[in-house]
Coordinates of C-alpha atoms in Angstrom, one line a residue:
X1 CA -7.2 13.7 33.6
X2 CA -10.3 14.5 34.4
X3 CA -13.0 16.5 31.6
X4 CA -13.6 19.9 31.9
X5 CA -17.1 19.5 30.4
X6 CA -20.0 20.5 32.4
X7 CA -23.7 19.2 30.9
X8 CA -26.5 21.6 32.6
X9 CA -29.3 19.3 33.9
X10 CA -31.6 22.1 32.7
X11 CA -35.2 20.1 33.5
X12 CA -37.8 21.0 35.8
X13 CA -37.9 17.9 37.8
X14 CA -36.0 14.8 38.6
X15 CA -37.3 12.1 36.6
X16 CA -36.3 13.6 33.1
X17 CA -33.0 15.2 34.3
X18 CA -31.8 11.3 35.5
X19 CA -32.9 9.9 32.2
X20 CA -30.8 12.1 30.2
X21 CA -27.4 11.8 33.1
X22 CA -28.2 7.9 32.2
X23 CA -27.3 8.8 28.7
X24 CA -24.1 10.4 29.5
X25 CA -20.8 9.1 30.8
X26 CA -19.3 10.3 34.2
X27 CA -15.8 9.8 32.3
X28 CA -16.7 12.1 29.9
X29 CA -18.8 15.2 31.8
X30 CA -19.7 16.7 34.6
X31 CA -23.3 17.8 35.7
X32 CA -24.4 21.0 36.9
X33 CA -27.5 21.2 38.6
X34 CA -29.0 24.5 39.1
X35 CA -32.1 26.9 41.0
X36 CA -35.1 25.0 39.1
X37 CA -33.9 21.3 39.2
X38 CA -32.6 21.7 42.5
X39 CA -35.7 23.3 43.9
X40 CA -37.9 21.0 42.8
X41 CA -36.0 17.7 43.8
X42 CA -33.6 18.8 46.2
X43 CA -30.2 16.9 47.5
X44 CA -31.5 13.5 46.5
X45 CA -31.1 14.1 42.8
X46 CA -27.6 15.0 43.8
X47 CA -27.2 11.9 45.5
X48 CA -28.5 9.9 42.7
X49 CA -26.5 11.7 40.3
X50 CA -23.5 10.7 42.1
X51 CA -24.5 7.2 42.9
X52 CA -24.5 6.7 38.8
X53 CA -20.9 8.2 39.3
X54 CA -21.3 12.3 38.3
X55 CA -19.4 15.1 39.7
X56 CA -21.8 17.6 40.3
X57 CA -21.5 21.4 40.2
X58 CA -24.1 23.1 42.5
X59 CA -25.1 26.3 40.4
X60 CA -27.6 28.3 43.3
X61 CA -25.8 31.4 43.2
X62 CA -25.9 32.2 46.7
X63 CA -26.4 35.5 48.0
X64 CA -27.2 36.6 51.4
X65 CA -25.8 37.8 54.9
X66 CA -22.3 36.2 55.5
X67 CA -23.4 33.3 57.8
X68 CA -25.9 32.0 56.2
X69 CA -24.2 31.8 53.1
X70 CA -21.2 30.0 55.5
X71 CA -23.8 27.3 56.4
X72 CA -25.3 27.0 52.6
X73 CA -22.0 26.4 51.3
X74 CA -21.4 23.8 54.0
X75 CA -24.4 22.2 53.0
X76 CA -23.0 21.9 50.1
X77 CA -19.7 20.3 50.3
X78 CA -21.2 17.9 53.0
X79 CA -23.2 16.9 50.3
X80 CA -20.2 16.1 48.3
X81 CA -20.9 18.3 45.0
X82 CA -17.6 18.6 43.1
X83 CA -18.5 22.7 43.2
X84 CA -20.8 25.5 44.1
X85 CA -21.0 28.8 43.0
X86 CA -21.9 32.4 45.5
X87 CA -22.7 35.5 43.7
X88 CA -19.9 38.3 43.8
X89 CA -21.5 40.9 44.7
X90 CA -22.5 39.7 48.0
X91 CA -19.2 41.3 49.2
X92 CA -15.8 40.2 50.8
X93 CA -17.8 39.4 54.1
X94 CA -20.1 36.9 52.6
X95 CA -17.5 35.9 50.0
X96 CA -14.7 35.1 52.8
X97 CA -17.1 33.7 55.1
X98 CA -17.9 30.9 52.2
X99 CA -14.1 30.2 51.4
X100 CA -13.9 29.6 55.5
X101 CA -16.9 27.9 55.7
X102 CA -15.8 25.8 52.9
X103 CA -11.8 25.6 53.9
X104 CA -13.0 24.1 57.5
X105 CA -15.3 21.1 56.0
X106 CA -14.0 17.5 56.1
X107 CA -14.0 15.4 53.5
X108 CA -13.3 16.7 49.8
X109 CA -13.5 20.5 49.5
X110 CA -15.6 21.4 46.7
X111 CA -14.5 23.9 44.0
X112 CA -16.0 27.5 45.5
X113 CA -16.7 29.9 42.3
X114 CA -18.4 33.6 42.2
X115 CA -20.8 34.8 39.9
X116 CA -19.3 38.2 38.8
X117 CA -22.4 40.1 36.2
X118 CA -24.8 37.5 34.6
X119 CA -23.8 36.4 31.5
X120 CA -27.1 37.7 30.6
X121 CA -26.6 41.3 31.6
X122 CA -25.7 44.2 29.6
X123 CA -24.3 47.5 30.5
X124 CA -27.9 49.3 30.3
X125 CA -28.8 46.5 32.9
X126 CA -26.2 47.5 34.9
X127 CA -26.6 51.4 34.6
X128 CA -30.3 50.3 35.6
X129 CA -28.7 49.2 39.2
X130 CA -26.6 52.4 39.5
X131 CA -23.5 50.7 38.3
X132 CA -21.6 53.0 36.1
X133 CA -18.8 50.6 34.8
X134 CA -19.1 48.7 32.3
X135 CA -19.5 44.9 32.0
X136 CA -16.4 43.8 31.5
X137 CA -14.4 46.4 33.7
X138 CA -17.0 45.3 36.7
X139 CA -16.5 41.2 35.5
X140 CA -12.3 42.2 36.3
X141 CA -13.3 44.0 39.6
X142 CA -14.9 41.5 41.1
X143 CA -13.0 38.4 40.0
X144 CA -9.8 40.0 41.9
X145 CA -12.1 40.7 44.7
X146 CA -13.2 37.2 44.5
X147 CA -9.5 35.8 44.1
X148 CA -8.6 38.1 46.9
X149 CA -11.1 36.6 49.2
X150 CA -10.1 32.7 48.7
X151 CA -12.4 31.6 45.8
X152 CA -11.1 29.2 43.3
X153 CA -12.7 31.1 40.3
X154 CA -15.3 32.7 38.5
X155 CA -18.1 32.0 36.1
X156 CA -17.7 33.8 33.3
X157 CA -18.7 34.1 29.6
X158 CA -16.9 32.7 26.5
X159 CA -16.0 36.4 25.9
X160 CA -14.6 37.4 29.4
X161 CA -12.6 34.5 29.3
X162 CA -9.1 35.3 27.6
X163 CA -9.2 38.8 29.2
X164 CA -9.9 37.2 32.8
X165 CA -7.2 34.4 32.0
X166 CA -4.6 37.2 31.5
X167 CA -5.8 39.2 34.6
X168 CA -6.2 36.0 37.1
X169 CA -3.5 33.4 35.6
X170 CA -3.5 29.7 35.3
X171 CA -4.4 28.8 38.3
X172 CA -8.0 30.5 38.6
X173 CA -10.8 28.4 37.7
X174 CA -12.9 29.9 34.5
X175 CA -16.2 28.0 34.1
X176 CA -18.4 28.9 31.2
X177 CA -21.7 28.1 30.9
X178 CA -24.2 28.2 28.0
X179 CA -22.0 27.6 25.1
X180 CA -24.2 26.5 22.2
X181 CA -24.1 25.1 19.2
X182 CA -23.9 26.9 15.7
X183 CA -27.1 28.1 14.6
X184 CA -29.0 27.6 18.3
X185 CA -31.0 30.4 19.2
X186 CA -29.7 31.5 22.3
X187 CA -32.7 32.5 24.4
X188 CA -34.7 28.7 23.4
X189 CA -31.9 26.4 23.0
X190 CA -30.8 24.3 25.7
X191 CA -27.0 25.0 27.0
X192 CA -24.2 22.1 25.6

């Protein structure tokens, strides 16, 4: 069985990022690599990561015109991360052109997840964007549209979970990022 424990590389550059993967075991974690770290060192830190042995979950939240999120997220599984991640709200175009783009690689098919609201996002922010629903009624809306499409699952906070669990099954792929630990402050503390 494998672990369902993700570890966010959440460093500005390569060199710190590998010394603290060289702490961890690839029996025991995953790595998710995301905007930042991935910016500033590109797919060779990926390659190294999985030359020490690391499944690695491509967090760039793409979010553009269909095809060239089809190419970005062929990129990415020819790069062999275990998954990446598109923003929801992209639309069933650009969604369904990534599960194609994705479904026609060889090789291992990554995991293809949608970003549904920021976990960071309230319903004020949203109200800001001219989005009347609320949080979690829009998280629902478009993790069907993003099940619908041929994604595997969503990210999603520790609080959308059960309700999105209920709503999608067993079978769709929940990944939550940020959970801390007691007593971190949540807008300095590093995710676990």
């Amino acid at each position: 069985m494998t672990t369902p424990v993700i570890v966010a590389l959440d460093f500005p550059s390569a060199p710190g990022a590998l010394d603290f993967a060289r702490q961890l075991s690839p029996a025991m974690c995953r790595l998710k690599v995301g905007m930042e770290l991935f910016t500033s060192s590109g797919p060779a830190l990926v390659e190294k990561l999985q030359y020490l042995g690391f499944q690695v979950f491509l967090d760039l939240k793409f979010h553009d015109i269909p095809n060239t999120v089809a190419g970005a997220v062929r990129a990415a599984a020819a790069l062999g991360v275990w998954m990446v991640n598109v923003h929801t709200s992209g639309g069933r175009r650009m969604m369904t052109a990534a599960a194609e783009a994705i479904a026609g690689c060889s090789g291992p098919r990554p995991l293809l997840t949608g970003v549904t609201v920021l976990t960071s996002m309230s319903d004020q922010d949203l109200r800001e964007l001219g989005c009347n629903e609320s949080t979690a009624d829009r998280v629902l809306r478009l993790a069907g549209l993003a099940a619908d499409c041929g994604l595997d699952g969503v990210v999603c906070s520790a609080l959308e979970a059960p309700e999105l669990r209920r709503a999608r099954g067993p079978d769709f792929c929940l990944v939550t990022p940020g959970i801390r630990r007691a007593g971190d402050d949540p807008l300095t503390s590093a995710a676990w």
